[in-house]
Short mmCIF file of C-alpha atoms in Angstrom, two decimals:
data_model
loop_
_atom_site.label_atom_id
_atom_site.label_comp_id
_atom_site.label_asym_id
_atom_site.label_seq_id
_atom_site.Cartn_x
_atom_site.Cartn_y
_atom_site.Cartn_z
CA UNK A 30 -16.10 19.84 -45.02
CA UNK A 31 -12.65 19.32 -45.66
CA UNK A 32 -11.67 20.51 -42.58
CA UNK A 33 -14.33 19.36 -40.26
CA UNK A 34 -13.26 15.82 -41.40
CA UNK A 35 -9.21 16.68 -40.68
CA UNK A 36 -10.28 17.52 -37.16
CA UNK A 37 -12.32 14.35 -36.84
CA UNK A 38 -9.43 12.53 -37.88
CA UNK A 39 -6.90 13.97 -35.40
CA UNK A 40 -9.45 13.79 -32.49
CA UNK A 41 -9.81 9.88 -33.01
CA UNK A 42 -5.97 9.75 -33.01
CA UNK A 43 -5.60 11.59 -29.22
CA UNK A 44 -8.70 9.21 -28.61
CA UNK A 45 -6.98 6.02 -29.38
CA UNK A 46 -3.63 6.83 -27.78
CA UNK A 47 -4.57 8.50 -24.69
CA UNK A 48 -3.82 6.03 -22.13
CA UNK A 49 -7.31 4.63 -20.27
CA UNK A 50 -8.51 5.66 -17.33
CA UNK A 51 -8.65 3.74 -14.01
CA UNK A 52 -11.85 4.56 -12.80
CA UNK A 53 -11.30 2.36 -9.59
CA UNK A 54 -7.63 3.33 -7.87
CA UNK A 55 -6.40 0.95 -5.30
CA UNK A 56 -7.78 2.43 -1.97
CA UNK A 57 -4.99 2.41 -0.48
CA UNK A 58 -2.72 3.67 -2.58
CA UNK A 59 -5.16 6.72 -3.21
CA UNK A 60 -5.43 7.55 0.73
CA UNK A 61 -1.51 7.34 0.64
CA UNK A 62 -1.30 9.68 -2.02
CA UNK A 63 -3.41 11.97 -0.98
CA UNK A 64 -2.09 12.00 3.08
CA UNK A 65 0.72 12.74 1.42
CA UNK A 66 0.03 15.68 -0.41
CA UNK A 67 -0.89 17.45 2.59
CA UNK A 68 1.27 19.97 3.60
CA UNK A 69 0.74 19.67 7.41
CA UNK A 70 1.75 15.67 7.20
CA UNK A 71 5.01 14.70 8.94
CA UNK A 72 7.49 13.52 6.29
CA UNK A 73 8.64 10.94 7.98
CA UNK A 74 9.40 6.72 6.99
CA UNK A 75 6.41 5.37 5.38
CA UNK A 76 5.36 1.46 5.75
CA UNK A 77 4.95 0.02 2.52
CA UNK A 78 1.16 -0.44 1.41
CA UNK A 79 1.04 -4.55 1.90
CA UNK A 80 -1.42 -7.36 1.93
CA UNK A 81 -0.45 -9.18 5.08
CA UNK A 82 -1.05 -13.40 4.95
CA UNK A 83 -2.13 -13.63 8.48
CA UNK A 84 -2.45 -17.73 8.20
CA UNK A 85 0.66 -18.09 7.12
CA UNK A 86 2.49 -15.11 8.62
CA UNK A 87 2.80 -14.51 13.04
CA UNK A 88 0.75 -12.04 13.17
CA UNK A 89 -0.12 -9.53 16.22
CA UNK A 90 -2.14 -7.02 16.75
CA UNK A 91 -0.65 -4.00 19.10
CA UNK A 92 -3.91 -1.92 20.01
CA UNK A 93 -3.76 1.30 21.79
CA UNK A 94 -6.44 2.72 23.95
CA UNK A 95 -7.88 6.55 25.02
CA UNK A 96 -5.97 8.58 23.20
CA UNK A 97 -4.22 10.69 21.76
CA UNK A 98 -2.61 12.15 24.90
CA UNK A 99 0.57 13.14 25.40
CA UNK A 100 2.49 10.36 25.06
CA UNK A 101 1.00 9.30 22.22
CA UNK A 102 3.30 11.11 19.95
CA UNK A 103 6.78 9.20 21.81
CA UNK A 104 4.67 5.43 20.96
CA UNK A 105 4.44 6.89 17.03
CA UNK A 106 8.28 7.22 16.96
CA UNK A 107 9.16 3.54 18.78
CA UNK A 108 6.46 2.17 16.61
CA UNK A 109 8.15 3.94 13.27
CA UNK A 110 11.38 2.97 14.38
CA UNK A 111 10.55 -0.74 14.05
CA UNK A 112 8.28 -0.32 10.72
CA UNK A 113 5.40 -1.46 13.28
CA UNK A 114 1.95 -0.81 12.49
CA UNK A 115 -0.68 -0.96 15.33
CA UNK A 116 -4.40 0.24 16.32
CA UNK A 117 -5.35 3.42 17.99
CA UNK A 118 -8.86 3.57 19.83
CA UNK A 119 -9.30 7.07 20.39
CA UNK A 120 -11.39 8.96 22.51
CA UNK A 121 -13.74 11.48 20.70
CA UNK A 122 -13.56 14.08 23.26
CA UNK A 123 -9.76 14.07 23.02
CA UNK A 124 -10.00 14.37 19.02
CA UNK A 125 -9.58 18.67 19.04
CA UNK A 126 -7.61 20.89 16.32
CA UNK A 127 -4.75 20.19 18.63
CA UNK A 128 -4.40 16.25 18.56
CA UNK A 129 -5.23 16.22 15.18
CA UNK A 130 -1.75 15.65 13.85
CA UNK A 131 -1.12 12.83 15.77
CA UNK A 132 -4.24 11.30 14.07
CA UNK A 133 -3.04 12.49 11.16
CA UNK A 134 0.52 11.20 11.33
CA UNK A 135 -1.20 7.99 12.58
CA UNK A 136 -3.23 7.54 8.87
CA UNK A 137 -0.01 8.78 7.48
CA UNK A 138 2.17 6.48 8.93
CA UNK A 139 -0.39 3.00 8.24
CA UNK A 140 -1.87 2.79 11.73
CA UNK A 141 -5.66 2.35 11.91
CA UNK A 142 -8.07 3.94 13.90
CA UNK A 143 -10.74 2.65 16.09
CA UNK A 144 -13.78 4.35 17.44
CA UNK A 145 -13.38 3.97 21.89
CA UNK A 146 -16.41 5.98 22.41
CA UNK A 147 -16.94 9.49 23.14
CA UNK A 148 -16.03 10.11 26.90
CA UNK A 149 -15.15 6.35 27.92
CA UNK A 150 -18.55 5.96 29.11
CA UNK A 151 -19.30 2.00 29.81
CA UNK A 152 -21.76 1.57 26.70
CA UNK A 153 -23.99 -1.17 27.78
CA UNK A 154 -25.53 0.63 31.28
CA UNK A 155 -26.89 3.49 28.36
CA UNK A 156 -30.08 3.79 26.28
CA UNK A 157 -29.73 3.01 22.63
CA UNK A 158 -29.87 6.87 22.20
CA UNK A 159 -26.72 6.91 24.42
CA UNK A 160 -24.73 4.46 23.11
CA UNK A 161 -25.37 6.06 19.32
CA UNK A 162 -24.52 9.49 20.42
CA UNK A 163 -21.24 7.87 21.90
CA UNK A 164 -20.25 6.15 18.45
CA UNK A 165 -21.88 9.06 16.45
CA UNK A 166 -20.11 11.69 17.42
CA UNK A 167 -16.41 10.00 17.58
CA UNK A 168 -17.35 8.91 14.30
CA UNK A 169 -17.80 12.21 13.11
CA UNK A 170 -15.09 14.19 14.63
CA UNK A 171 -12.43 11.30 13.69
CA UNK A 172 -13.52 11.89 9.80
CA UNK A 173 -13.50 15.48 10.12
CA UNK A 174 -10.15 15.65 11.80
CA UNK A 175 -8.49 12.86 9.84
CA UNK A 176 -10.85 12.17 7.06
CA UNK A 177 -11.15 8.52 7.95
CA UNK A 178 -14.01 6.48 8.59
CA UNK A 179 -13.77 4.07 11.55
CA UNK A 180 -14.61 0.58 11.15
CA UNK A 181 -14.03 -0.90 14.11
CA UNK A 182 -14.88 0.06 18.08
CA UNK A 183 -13.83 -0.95 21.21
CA UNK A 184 -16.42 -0.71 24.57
CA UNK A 185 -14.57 0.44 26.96
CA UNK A 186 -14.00 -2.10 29.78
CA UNK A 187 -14.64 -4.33 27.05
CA UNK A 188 -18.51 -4.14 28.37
CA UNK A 189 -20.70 -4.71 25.89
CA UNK A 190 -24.41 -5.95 25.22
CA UNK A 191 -26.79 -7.24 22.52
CA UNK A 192 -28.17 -3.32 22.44
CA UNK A 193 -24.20 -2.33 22.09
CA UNK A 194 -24.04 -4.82 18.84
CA UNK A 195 -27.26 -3.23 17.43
CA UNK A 196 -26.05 0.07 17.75
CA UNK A 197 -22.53 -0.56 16.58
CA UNK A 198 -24.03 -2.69 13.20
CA UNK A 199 -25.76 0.64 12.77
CA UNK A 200 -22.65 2.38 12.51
CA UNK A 201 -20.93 0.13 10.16
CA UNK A 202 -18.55 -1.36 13.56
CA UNK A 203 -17.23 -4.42 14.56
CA UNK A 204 -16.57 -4.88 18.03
CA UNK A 205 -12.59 -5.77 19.01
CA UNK A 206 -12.26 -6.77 21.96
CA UNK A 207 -8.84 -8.65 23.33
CA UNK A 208 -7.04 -11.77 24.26
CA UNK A 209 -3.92 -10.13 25.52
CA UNK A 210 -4.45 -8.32 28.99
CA UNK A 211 -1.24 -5.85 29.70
CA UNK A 212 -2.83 -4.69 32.83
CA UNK A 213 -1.04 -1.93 32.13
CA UNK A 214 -3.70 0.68 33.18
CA UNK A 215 -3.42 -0.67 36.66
CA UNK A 216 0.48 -2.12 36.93
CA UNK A 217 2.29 0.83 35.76
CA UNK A 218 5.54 -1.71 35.63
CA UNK A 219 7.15 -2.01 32.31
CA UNK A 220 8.75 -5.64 33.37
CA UNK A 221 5.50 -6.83 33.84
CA UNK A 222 4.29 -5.30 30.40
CA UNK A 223 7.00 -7.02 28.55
CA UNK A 224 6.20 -10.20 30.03
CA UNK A 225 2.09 -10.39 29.52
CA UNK A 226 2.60 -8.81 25.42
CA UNK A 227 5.10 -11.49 24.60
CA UNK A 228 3.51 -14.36 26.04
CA UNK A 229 1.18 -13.43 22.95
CA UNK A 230 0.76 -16.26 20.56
CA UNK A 231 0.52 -15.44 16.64
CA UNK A 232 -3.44 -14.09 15.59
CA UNK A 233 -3.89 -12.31 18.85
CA UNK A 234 -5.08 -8.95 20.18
CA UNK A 235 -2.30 -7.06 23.08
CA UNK A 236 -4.49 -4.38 24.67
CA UNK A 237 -2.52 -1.15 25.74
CA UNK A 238 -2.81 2.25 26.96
CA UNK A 239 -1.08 4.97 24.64
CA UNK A 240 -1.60 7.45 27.49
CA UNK A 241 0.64 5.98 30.39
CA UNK A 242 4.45 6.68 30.53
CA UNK A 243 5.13 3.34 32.09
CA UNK A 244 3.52 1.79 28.66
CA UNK A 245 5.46 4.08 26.14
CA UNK A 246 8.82 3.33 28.26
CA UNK A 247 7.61 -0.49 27.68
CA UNK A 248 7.27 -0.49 24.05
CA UNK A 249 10.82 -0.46 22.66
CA UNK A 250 11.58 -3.45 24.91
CA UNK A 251 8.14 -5.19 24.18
CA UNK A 252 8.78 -4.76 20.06
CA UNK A 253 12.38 -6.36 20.80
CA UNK A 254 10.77 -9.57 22.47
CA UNK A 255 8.34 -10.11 19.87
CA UNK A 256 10.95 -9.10 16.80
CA UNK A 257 13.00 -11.98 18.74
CA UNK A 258 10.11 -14.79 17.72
CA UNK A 259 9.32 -13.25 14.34
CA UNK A 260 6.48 -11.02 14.72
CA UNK A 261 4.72 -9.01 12.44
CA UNK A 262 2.84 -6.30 13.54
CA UNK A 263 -0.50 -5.81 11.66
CA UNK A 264 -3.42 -3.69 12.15
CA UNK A 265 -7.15 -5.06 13.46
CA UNK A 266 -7.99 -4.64 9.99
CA UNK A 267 -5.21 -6.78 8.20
CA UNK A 268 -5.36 -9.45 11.16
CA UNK A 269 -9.09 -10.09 10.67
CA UNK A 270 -10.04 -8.82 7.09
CA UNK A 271 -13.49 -8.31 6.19
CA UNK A 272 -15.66 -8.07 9.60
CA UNK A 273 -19.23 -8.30 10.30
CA UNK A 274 -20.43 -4.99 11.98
CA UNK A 275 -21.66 -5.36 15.34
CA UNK A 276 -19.96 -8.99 15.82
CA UNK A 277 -17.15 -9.30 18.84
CA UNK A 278 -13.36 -10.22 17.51
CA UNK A 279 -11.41 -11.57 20.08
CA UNK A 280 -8.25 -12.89 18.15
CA UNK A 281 -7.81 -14.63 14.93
CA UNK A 282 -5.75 -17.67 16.28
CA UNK A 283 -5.57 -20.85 13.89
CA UNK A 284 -7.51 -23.45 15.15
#
């Protein structure tokens, strides 16, 4: 007896000093950790974690579309180099073993991902059955690859329907569209890039196209122009905070 109740007694010491346990992390500081402790993730600069004060702060929001292709990887680096952080729409079909660490260094690095549809089909001339297989499986392969779950998706073209905002909802996705137009996908100019992304004004949405060289040779030069007015470069996610799935964002201007 006399030594159950000595082992009683040291057991409720350990008890009352062990330090308690957090059983909700921060989120973000978990998925940081643990990107980190992969062996296969680029050790590069990280962004601090951050709560950006988008009505107080000029915020932008530098959105890339259908990638990751090749140049995807040269954007990472001019984006790192200026502690930007910016929103990748990726293809699903392009999300293989290969691409996945530029996804990866993406998450790593405290870019978001976005959900552009399987094959860039235009979304609202489907079925229902098409547009959830398009979502669905991009969805899937992104959180297999990069173990991330989208919230957001972009229609390509920016074409979109009632059925399209059904079937996203479903899926748990907003719909960002754009206010900033680049054009770059058709003027494959870098002057004219640099003009159109900083005529952006602060809460709004630039729309570019990570797999163009005449965009990636355009980003150093667009990130001066907008570090010139005071810019800070946020992802959809910290521009618009908590978003209604299936609704279209367009920008987050004050009014």
């Amino acid at each position: 007896m006399r030594g159950f109740l000595r082992l009683l007694a040291v057991t409720v010491c350990v008890m009352v000093n062990t330090p308690p346990v957090h059983a909700n992390p921060d989120p973000d500081l978990l998925n940081r950790k643990l990107t980190l402790a992969q062996p296969d993730f680029p050790r590069t600069h990280f962004p601090p974690i951050r709560r950006v004060d988008c009505a107080k702060a000029k915020c932008v929001a530098l959105t890339f579309d259908d990638g990751p292709g090749a140049e995807t990887g040269k954007v990472l680096n001019h984006l790192a180099r200026h502690q930007a952080r910016a929103t990748f729409y990726v293809l699903g079909r392009l999300v293989t073993p290969e691409s996945a660490p530029l996804l990866k260094r993406m998450v790593a690095e405290g870019h978001e991902l976005g959900n552009h549809s399987w094959d860039h089909a235009m979304l609202s001339g489907l079925s229902r059955q098409g547009v959830d297989r398009q979502l669905a499986r991009t969805q899937q392969v992104v959180r297999k690859m990069a173990g991330v779950r989208m919230r957001t998706m972009r229609p390509p073209y920016g074409a979109t329907s009632k059925m399209v905002a059904e079937v996203s909802k479903v899926h748990g996705l907003a719909q960002i569209i754009w206010s900033v137009d680049t054009q770059d996908w058709l003027v494959r100019k870098p002057d004219r890039i640099v003009r159109r992304s900083s005529s952006a004004k602060p809460g709004e949405v630039i729309l570019l196209h990570d797999i163009h060289e005449s965009t990636v040779r355009s980003v150093p030069r667009l990130l001066d122009a907008l570090d010139k007015k005071g810019f800070v470069y946020v992802t959809i996610s910290e521009l618009f905070g908590e978003m209604t799935p299936g609704r279209k964002y367009f920008d987050n201007r004050p009014q």
